[in-house]
Each structure stands twice: as structure tokens, then as C-alpha cells.
CSV table of C-alpha atoms in Angstrom, one decimal:
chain,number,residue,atom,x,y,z
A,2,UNK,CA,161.4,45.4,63.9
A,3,UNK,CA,158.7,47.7,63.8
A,4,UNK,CA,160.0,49.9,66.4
A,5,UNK,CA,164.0,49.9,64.9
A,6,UNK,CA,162.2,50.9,61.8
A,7,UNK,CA,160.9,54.1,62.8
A,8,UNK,CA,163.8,55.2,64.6
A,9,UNK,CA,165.5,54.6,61.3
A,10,UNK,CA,163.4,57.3,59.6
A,11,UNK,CA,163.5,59.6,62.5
A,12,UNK,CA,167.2,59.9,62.5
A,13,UNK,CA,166.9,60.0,58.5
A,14,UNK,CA,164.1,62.7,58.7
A,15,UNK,CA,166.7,64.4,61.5
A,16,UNK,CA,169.7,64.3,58.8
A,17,UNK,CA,167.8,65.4,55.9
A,18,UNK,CA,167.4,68.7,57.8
A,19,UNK,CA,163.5,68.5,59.2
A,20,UNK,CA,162.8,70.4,62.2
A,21,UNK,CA,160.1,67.8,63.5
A,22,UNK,CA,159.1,64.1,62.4
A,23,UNK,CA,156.7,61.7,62.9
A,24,UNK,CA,157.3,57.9,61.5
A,25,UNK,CA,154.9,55.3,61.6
A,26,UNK,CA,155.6,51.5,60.9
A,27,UNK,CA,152.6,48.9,59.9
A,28,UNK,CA,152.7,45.2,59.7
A,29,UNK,CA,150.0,43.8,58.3
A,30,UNK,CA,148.3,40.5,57.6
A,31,UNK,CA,145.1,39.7,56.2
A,32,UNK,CA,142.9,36.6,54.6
A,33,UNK,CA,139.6,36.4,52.6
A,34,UNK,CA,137.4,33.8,51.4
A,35,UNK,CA,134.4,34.2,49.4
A,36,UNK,CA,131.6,31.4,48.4
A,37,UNK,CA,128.8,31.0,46.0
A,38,UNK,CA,126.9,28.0,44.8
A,39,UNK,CA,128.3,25.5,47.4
A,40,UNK,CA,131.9,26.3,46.0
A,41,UNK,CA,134.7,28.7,46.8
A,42,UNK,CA,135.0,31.6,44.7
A,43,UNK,CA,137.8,33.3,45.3
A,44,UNK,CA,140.5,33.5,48.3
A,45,UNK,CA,142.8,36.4,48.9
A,46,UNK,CA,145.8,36.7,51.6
A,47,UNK,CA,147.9,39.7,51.6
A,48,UNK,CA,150.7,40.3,54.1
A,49,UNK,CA,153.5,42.9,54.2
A,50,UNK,CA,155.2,46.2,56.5
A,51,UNK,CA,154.9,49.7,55.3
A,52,UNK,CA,156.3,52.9,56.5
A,53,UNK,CA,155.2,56.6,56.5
A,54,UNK,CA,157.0,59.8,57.5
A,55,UNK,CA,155.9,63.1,58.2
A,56,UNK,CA,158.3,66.2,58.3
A,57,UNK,CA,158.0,69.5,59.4
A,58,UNK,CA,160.1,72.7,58.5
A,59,UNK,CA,159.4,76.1,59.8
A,60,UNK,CA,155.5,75.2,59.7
A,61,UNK,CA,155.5,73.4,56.7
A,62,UNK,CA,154.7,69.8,56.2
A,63,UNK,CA,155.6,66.8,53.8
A,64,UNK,CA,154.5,63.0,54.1
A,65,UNK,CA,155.8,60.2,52.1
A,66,UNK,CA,155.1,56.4,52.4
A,67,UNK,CA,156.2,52.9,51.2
A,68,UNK,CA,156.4,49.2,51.5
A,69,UNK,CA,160.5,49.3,50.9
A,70,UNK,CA,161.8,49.4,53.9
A,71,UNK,CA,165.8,49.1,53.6
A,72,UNK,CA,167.8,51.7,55.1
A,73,UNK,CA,168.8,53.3,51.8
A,74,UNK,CA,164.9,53.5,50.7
A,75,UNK,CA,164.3,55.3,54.0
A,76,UNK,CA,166.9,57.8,54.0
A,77,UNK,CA,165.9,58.4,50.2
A,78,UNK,CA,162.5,59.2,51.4
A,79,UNK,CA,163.3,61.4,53.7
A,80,UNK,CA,165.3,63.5,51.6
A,81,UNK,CA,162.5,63.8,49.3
A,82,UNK,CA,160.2,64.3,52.1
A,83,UNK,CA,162.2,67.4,53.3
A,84,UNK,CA,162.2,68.5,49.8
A,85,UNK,CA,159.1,68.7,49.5
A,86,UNK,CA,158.3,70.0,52.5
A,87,UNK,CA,160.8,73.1,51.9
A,88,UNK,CA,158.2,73.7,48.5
A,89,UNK,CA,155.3,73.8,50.7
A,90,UNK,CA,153.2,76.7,52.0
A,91,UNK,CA,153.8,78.1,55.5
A,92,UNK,CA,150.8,77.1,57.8
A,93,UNK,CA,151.6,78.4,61.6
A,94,UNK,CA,149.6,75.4,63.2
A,95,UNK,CA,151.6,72.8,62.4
A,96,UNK,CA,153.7,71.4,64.6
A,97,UNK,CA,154.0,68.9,67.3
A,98,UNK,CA,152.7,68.3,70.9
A,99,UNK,CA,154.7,69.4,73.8
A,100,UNK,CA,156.2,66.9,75.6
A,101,UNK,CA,154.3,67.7,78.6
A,102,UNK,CA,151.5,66.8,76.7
A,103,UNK,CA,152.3,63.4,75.5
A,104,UNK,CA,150.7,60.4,77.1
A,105,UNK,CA,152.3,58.6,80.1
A,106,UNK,CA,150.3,55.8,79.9
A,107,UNK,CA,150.8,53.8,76.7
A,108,UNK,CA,149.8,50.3,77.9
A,109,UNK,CA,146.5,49.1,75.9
A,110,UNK,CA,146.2,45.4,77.0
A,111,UNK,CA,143.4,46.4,79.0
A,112,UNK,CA,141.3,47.0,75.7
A,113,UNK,CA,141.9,43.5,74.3
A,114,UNK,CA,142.5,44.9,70.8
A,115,UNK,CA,144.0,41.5,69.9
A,116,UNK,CA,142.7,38.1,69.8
A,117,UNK,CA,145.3,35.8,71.5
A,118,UNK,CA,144.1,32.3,70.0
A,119,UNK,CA,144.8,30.7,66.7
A,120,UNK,CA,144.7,32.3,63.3
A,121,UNK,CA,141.9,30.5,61.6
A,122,UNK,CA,143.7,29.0,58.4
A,123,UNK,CA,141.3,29.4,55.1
A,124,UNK,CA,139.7,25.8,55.1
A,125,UNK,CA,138.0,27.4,58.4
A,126,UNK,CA,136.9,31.3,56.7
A,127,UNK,CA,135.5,28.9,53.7
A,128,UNK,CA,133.6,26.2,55.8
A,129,UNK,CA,132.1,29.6,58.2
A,130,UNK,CA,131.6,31.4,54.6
A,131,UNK,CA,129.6,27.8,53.5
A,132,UNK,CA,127.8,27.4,56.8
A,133,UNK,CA,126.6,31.2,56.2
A,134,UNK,CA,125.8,30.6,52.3
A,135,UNK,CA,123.9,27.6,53.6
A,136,UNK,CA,121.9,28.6,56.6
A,137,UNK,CA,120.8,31.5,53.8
A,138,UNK,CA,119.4,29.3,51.2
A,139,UNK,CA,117.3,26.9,54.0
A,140,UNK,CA,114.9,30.2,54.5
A,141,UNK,CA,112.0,29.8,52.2
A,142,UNK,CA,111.8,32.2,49.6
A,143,UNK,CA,114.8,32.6,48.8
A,144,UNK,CA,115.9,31.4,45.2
A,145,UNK,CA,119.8,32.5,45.8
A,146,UNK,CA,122.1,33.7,47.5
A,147,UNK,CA,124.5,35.8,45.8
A,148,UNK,CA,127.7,35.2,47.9
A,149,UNK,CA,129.1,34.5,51.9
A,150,UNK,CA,132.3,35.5,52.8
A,151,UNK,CA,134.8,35.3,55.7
A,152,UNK,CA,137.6,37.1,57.3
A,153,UNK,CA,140.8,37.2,59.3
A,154,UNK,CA,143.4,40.3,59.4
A,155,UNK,CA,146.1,41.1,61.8
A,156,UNK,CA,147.3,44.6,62.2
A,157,UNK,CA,150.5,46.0,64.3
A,158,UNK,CA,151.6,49.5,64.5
A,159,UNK,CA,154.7,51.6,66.0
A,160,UNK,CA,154.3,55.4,65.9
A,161,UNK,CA,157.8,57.1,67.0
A,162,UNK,CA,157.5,61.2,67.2
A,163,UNK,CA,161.0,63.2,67.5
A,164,UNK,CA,159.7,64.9,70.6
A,165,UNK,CA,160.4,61.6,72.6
A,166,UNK,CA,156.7,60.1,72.0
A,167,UNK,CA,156.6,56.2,70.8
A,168,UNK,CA,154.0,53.4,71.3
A,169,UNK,CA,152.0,51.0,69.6
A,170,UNK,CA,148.7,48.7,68.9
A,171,UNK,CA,148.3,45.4,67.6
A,172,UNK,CA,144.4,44.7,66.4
A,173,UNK,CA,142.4,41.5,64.9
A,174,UNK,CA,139.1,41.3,63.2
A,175,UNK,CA,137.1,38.5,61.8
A,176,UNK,CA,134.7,38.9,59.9
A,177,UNK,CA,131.8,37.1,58.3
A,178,UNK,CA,128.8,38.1,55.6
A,179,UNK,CA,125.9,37.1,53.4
A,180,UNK,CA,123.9,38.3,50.7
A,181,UNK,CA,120.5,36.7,49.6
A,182,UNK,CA,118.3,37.2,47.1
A,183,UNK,CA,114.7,36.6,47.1
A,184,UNK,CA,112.2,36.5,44.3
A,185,UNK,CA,113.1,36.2,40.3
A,186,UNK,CA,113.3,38.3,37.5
A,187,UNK,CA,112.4,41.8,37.6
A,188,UNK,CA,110.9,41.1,41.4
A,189,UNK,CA,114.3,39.9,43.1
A,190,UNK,CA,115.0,41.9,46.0
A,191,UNK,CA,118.5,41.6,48.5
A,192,UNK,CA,119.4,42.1,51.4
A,193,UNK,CA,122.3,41.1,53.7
A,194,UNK,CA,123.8,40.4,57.3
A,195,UNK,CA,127.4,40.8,58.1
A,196,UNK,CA,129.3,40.9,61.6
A,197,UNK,CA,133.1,42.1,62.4
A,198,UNK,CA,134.3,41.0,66.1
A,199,UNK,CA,137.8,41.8,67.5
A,200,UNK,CA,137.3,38.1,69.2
A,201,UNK,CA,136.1,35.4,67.9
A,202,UNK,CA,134.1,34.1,71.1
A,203,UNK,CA,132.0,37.2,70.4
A,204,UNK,CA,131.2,36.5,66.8
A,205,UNK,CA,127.7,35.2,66.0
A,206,UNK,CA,127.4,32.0,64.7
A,207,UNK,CA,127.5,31.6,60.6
A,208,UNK,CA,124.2,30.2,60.9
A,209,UNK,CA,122.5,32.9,62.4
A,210,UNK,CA,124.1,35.4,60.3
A,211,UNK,CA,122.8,33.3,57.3
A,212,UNK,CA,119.5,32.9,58.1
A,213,UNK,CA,119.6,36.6,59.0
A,214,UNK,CA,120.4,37.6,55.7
A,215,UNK,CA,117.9,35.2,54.3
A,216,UNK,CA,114.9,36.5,56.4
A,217,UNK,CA,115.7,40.4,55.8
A,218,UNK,CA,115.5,39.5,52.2
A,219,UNK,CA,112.4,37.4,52.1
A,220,UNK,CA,110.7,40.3,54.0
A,221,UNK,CA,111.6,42.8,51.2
A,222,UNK,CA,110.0,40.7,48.5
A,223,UNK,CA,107.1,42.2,46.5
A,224,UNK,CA,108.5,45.8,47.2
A,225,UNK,CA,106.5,48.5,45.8
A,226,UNK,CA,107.2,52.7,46.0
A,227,UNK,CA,105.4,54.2,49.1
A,228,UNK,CA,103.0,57.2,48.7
A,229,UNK,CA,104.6,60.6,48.5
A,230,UNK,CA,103.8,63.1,51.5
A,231,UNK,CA,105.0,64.4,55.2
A,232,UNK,CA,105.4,61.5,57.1
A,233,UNK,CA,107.3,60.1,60.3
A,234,UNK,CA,109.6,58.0,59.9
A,235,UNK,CA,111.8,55.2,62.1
A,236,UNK,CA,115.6,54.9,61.1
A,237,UNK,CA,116.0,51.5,62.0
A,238,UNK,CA,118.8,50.4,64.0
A,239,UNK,CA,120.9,49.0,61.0
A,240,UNK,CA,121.5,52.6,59.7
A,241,UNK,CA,119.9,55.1,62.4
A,242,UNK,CA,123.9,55.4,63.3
A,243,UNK,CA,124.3,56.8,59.9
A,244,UNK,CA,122.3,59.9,60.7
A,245,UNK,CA,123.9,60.8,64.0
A,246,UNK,CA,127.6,60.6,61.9
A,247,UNK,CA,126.1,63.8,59.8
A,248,UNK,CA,126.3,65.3,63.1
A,249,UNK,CA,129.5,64.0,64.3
A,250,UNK,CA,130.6,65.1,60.7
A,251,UNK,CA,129.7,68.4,61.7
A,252,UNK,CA,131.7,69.5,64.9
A,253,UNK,CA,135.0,67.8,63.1
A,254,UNK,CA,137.7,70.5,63.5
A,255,UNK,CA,138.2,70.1,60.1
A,256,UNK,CA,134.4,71.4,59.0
A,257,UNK,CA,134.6,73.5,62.0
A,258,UNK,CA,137.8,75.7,60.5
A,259,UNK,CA,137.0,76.1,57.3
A,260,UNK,CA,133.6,77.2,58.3
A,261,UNK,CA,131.8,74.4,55.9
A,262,UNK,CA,129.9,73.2,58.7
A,263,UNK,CA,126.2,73.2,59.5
A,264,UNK,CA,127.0,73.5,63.8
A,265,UNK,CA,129.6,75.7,62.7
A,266,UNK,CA,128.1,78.4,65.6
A,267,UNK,CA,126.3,75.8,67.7
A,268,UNK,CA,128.8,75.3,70.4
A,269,UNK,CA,126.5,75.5,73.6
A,270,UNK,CA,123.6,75.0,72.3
A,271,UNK,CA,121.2,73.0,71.5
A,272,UNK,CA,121.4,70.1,68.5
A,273,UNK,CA,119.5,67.1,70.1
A,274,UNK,CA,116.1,66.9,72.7
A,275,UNK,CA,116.4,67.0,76.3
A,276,UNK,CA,117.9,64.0,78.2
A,277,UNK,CA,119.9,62.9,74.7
A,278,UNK,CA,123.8,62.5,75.7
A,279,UNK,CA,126.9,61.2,72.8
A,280,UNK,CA,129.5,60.5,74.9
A,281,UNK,CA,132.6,59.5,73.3
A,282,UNK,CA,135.2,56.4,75.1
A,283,UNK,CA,138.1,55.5,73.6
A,284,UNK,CA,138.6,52.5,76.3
A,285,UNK,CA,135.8,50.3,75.7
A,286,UNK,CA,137.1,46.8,75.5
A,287,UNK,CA,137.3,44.7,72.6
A,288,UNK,CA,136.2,47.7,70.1
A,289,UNK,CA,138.3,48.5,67.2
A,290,UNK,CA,137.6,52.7,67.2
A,291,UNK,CA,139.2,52.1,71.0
A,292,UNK,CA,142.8,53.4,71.6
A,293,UNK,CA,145.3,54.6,74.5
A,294,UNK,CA,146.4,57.3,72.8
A,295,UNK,CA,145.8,59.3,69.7
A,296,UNK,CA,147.8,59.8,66.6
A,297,UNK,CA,149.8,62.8,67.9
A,298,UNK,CA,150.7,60.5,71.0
A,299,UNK,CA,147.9,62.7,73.5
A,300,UNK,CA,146.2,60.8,76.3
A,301,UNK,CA,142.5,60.1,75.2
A,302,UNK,CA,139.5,60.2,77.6
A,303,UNK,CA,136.2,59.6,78.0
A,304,UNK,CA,133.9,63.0,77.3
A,305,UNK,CA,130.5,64.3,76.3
A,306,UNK,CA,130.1,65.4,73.0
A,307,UNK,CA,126.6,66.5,73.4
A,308,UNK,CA,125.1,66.6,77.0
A,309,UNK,CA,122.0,66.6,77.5
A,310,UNK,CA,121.3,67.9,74.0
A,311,UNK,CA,123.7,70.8,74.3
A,312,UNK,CA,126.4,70.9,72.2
A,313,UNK,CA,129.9,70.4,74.3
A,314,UNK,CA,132.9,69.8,72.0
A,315,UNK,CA,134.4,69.5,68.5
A,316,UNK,CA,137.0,66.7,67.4
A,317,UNK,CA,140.2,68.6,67.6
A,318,UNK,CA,143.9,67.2,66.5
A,319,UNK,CA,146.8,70.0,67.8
A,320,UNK,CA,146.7,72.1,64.4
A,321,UNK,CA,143.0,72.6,63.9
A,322,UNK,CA,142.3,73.2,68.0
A,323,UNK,CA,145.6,75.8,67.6
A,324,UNK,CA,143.7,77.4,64.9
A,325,UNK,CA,140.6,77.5,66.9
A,326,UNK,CA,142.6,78.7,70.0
A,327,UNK,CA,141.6,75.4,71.7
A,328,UNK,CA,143.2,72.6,73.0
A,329,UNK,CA,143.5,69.2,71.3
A,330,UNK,CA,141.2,66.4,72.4
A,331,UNK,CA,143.1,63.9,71.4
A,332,UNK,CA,141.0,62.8,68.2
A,333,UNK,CA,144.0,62.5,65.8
A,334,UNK,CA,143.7,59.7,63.7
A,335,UNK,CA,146.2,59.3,60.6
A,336,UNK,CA,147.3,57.0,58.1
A,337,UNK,CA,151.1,55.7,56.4
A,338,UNK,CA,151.0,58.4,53.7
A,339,UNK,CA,149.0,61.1,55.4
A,340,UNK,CA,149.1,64.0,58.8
A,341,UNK,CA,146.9,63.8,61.0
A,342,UNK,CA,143.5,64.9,61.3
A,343,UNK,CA,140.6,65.0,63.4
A,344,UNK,CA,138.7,61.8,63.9
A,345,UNK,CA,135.5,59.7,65.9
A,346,UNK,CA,137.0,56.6,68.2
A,347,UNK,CA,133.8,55.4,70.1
A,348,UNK,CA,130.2,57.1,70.7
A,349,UNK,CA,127.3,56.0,72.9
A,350,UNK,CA,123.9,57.6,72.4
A,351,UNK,CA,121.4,57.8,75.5
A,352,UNK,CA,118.6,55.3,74.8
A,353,UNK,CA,115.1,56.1,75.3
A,354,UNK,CA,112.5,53.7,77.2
A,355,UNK,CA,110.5,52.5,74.4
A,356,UNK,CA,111.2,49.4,72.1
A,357,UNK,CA,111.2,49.9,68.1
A,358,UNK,CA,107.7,48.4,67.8
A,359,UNK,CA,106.5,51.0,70.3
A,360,UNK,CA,107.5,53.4,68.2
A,361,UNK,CA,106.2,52.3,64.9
A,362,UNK,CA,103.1,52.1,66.9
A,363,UNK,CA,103.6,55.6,68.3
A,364,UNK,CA,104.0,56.1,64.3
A,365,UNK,CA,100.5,55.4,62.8
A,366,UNK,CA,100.9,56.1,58.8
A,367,UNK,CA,104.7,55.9,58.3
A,368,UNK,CA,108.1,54.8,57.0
A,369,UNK,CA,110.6,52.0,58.1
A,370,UNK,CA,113.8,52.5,56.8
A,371,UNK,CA,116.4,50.2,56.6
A,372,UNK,CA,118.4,50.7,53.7
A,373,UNK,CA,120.1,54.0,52.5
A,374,UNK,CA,121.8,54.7,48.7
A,375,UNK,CA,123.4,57.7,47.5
A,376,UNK,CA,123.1,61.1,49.0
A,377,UNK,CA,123.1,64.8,48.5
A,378,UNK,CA,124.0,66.5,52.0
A,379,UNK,CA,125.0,70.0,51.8
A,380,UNK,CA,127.6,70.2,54.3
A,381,UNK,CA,127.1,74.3,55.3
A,382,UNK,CA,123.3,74.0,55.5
A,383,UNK,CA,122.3,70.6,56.6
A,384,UNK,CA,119.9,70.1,53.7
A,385,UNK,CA,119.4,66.2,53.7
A,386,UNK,CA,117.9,63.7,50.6
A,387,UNK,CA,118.7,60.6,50.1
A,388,UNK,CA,117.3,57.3,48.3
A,389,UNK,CA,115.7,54.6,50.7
A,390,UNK,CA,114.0,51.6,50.8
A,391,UNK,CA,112.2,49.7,54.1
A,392,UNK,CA,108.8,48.8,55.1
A,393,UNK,CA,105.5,51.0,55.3
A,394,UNK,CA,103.6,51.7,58.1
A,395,UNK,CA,99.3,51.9,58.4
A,396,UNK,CA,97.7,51.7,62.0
A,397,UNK,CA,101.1,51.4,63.7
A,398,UNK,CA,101.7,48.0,62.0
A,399,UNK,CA,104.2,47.2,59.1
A,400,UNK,CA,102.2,46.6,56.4
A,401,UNK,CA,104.6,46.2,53.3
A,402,UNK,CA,108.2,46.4,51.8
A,403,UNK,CA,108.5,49.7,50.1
A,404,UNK,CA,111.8,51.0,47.9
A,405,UNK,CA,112.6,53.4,45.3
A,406,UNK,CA,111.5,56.6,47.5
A,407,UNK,CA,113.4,59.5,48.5
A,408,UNK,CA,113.2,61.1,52.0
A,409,UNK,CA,114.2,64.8,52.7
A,410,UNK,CA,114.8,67.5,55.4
A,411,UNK,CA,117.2,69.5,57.2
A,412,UNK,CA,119.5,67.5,59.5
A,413,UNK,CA,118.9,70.2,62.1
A,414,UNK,CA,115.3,70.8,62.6
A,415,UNK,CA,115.6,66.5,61.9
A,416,UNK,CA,117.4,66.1,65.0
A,417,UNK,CA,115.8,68.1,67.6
A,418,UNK,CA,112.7,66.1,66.1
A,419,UNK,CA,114.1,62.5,67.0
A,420,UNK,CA,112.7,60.0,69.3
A,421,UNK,CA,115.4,57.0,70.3
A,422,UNK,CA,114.2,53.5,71.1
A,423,UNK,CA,116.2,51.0,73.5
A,424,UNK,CA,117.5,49.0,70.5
A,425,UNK,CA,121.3,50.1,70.4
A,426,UNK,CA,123.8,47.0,69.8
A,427,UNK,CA,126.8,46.9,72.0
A,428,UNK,CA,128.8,46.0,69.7
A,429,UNK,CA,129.2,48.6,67.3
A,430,UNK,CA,131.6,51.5,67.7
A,431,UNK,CA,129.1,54.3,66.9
A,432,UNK,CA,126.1,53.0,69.2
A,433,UNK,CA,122.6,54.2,68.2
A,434,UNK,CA,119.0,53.3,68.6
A,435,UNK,CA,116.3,53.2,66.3
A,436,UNK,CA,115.1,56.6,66.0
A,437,UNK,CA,111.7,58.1,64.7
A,438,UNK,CA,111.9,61.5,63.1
A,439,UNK,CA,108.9,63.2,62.9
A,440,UNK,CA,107.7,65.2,59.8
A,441,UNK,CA,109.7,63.9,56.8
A,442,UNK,CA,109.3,64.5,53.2
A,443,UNK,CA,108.8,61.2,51.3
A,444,UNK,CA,108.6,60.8,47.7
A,445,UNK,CA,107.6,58.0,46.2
A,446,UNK,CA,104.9,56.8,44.1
């Protein structure tokens, strides 16, 4: 259906008058259970097909979307769509990939985006979601647990282009988390656990993931502000992925045109230490960033982004590598209602040869942080601040939860100042160690 669907537009798009079009057709299905207190809470299930269309005119560009998707809505879209499009301003980039340049190879069973066994109906997401909510509250310390919840969604795609390109995906996710709360009154501190697996064989139990949550939060109790001063300090592995986004943030084709980027003029040189490689795969099993093909139907592959902490590559859809005078590398990522644009599928970052309590050892006087809030990141300059909370550092030891502090500095002296553990989890799509940056600012108390 999904496939007859964007055909529909295309021919729709082609009889309105558009020079080029793109349709894309999503089936969706989803399910969400949330505990507290022993008792379901609340329990959601949404399920539906939407469409999109893009159309292109003479370098101009219109997208419109829906969830009606009768032949009259479609061809009623698509004359609004080329409407629009004739209203828009002329951009000379647009346009769509040569068929010479599509993928040949459109076949992703070999990346076991989909779970082939049994939907879990939601009697199984609540008693996972109670097992969680459960496991949490057996941790002593911790006086509540302020809600579990469990997951399931199904998603199927078609992508049909008028120069001849069509293929699809079809992904699942579950899903599991916990929130507990430790302490009372003015002295309660949180903290969570949560998981997402493409396969449920490679979930973690609900039990561990409860007690996880219920151990991080017991360890934050008694918080107090750290000093204020220079210090190092160890992104733990929950966030230190976080950081390196900024980065990958910064050589997006997007930043990279309109010259709002801090590695605006950095292309081969150096951002990272000696030895440090992010290599971005698209084919990585089982991982949800992982895909065949991008969202202008271009073959991905498996490159350096940095090597060997030079700088090697922006993230590049056809429009902003033709504005660079570059070729595409297949990062297009869009959505039902929008074009396409550069994006990040999956990144591996080198791991050092040291363990995370090495380096808190290596640290001496120091912060731990494991929790971000808010930010203020200037984009153009790199200048960095944002709220944090963790665990203080005396004699290479942790010593004490810490939170309401602030920690400040520029992302690119920051950088070339990092030290990664061996700590990385496979499973995550943006795969980073722990990493100790030397020389912060903190403020605190």
C-alpha cells in the first residue's frame, strides 16, 4: 500500500506541473505504558499512514504532508504543493540526484532493523514497566520512585523519487525506563535508567534497569554545590556523547553554508588529539541511525569524519554539498512534511586504554559529571556553559554528589584537551567514552 501510495503522489505531483518530486509514505504503530505506585498510570496506542510530498519547480521547493490519504486528498495536495512552490524563492541547489547516482543496492535485511517475533500486547509493557518500578523501590534509600514505563512502536517507510529511485525500511524499538527518587523534602534527589533495543533479546532485563535507576539515585543523595575554580573534569559515559555531538553539530552542511559554524575553516586540520578517529557506519546491525541508503536515495558508506584528529568531512545532502562545490555524502535525513537535510546515522569514537576510574585517579581534585540541564552554546564561537550536577573528586577518589554548578569553556581548546577511557557502550548510535577534559571553569559554591 505504501508503495501504490507514493506513486499516487508522484503522478499527482507530475500533473500539477512540478518539474521534480519526492513522496514519502509512513505507516506507523506505536504503544506506551506508564506505572506508579504499583498501578498503571496511563497507556497510550497510536497507529495510522501519513504521506509527504516534496516538489520542485525551476529550483524552487514546496512540501506538504497528511494523514488523508484518498486519491482526491493527494492530488489536492499536490496542486497546493506546486502552488506554493511557484511563490517560492529561486535557490539554484535544489534539485535531485542523478540517476547515476542513486543506490543500486536497496536491500537492508542485513541490518536487522526489525524485530521479527511477537508484538508484546500491553499486559506485557505494564508487567516490564512493574518489574522496573519494583526492582527500583527494593534499593535502600529510596523513598519513591516517580514512574516506569515501557515501549513498543513499529515503523514502515516507502520513499519513491521521480528520477526512478524507490525503496524502503521497516524498524522496531522497545523501550523500557525508571525514575527514582531518593531522600525527602527539600533533600530528594532523581535520577534514572532507561534502555531502547531494536530487539528484544538485546534488551536488559527490567530488573536491572530498576535497580539501576535506584542506585544512581541513592548515590546522588545529600548533594551539595562543588567549590568554584579551574578544574578537570570526567564526562561520564551517560552524556560524554553529548559533547562530541557539538562537534558533529559543527561540520553539518547546514552550519557549514551559512558560515554559523565554529569548524567553519577547520577542514584538514586538527579538532581532536592524536590517535582519536569518529568514524561514521551506516551498516551496523540492529542500530536504529543504520540505513542502506539516505533520504535522497544515495548509497551510504562507512567513512572517517575525523582521522586521527584531523578533520576529514562535513555531513552533506546534494543541495548544501552543491553549494559547497562538493559531493553529497549521503547524510540526508528528512521527515513527512520537510526536504531534506544533512544528518548523523552512526559514529564510533577511538577508545583510549584506560578505565574511567583510572582517569578520575589520573584526576586528583575534580569533577564527575553525569547529568547536563540547559545550555548556552554560541554556535560561531564555540563558547560552552552549561548547568551540571555529578560527583566531586579529592585524591583521585569520589568523594561526594555535587549539583547546582556551572562548567564553562570553549569547545575547541575543550577538545584537543580530552582524554577518552575504554568505557563506550555498543549499543548506542553515537558511541563515546568517558572523557576527562582538562582545565574547566566550575562554578559552584
Amino acid at each position: 500500500m505504501l508503495k501504490s501510495l507514493t506513486h499516487a503522489m508522484l503522478q499527482a505531483a507530475r500533473d500539477a506541473g512540478a518539474d521534480e518530486a519526492e513522496a514519502l509514505a509512513l505507516r506507523a504503530s506505536a504503544t506506551g505504558i506508564d506505572v506508579r505506585g504499583g498501578r498503571l498510570e496511563h497507556a497510550e496506542r497510536a497507529e495510522g499512514i501519513e504521506i509527504g510530498l516534496r516538489v520542485l519547480i525551476g529550483g524552487r521547493q514546496a512540501n506538504v504532508s497528511g494523514a488523508d490519504h484518498s486519491l482526491e486528498t493527494i492530488q489536492t495536495m499536490a496542486r497546493r504543493a506546486v502552488a506554493m512552490a511557484r511563490s517560492a524563492p529561486v535557490d539554484d541547489s535544489l534539485g535531485l540526484a542523478d540517476p547515476d547516482q542513486l543506490a543500486r543496492d536497496r536491500d537492508a535485511s542485513a541490518l536487522e532493523l526489525f524485530d521479527p517475533g511477537a508484538e508484546p500486547d500491553p499486559q506485557t509493557l505494564e508487567d516490564r514497566a512493574m518489574a522496573a518500578e519494583a526492582a527500583a523501590l527494593s534499593v535502600a534509600g529510596i523513598s519513591t520512585v516517580e514512574g516506569a514505563s515501557a515501549s513498543y512502536s513499529e515503523r514502515e517507510s516507502w520513499l519513491a523519487l521521480s528520477n526512478g529511485f524507490e525503496g524502503g525500511h521497516r524498524r522496531s524499538q522497545h523501550g523500557l525506563s525508571c525514575t527514582a527518587i531518593s531522600g525527602t523534602g527539600l533533600r530528594m534527589e532523581r535520577d534514572h535508567a532507561g534502555e531502547g533495543r531494536i530487539w528484544a533479546s538485546d534488551m536488559p532485563t527490567p530488573e536491572e534497569i530498576g535497580l539501576l535507576a535506584g542506585e544512581r539515585a541513592v548515590a546522588r543523595a545529600g548533594a551539595v554545590k562543588p567549590p568554584t575554580g579551574a578544574f578537570p573534569i570526567l564526562y561520564d559515559e551517560r552524556i560524554s556523547s553529548g559533547l562530541i555531538g557539538h562537534l558533529l553539530a559543527a561540520v553539518n552542511g547546514s552550519a557549514i553554508v551559512r558560515g554559523s559554524s565554529w569548524l567553519r575553516d577547520a577542514m584538514d586540520m586538527q579538532v581532536l588529539p592524536d590517535g582519536i578517529t569518529l568514524h561514521e557506519n551506516p551498516h551496523l546491525p540492529r542500530m536504529s541511525a543504520s540505513r542502506v541508503f539516505d533520504g535522497e536515495g544515495l548509497a551510504t558508506q562507512p567513512r572517517d569524519i575525523v582521522a586521527d584528529g584531523i578533520l576529514r568531512g562535513w555531513f552533506l545532502d546534494l543541495a548544501t554539498a552543491r553549494k559547497l562545490g562538493l559531493d553529497s555524502t549521503a547524510s540526508a535525513v528528512r521527515g513527512l512534511g520537510s526536504s531534506p537535510s544533512p544528518g548523523v546515522s552512526n559514529i564510533v569514537m577511538t577508545e583510549g586504554t584506560h578505565s574511567r576510574d583510572d582517569l578520575i585517579g589520573q584526576m586528583g581534585r575534580g569533577l564527575v559529571v553525569t547529568s547536563l540541564l540547559g545550555a548556552s552554546i554560541n554556535p560561531t564561537t564555540g563558547d560552552y556553559s552549561r548547568g551540571a550536577s555529578g560527583f566531586w573528586v579529592e585524591g583521585g577518589k569520589i568523594s561526594h554528589p555535587v549539583n547546582e554548578c556551572t562548567i564553562a569553556g570553549n569547545l575547541r581548546e575543550m577538545l584537543m584537551r580530552l582524554t577518552p577511557a575504554n568505557d563506550a557502550r555498543d549499543w548506542r548510535n553515537i558511541r563515546v567514552p568517558s572523557l576527562l577534559i582538562e582545565g574547566m571553569t566550575v562554578a559552584g559554591a
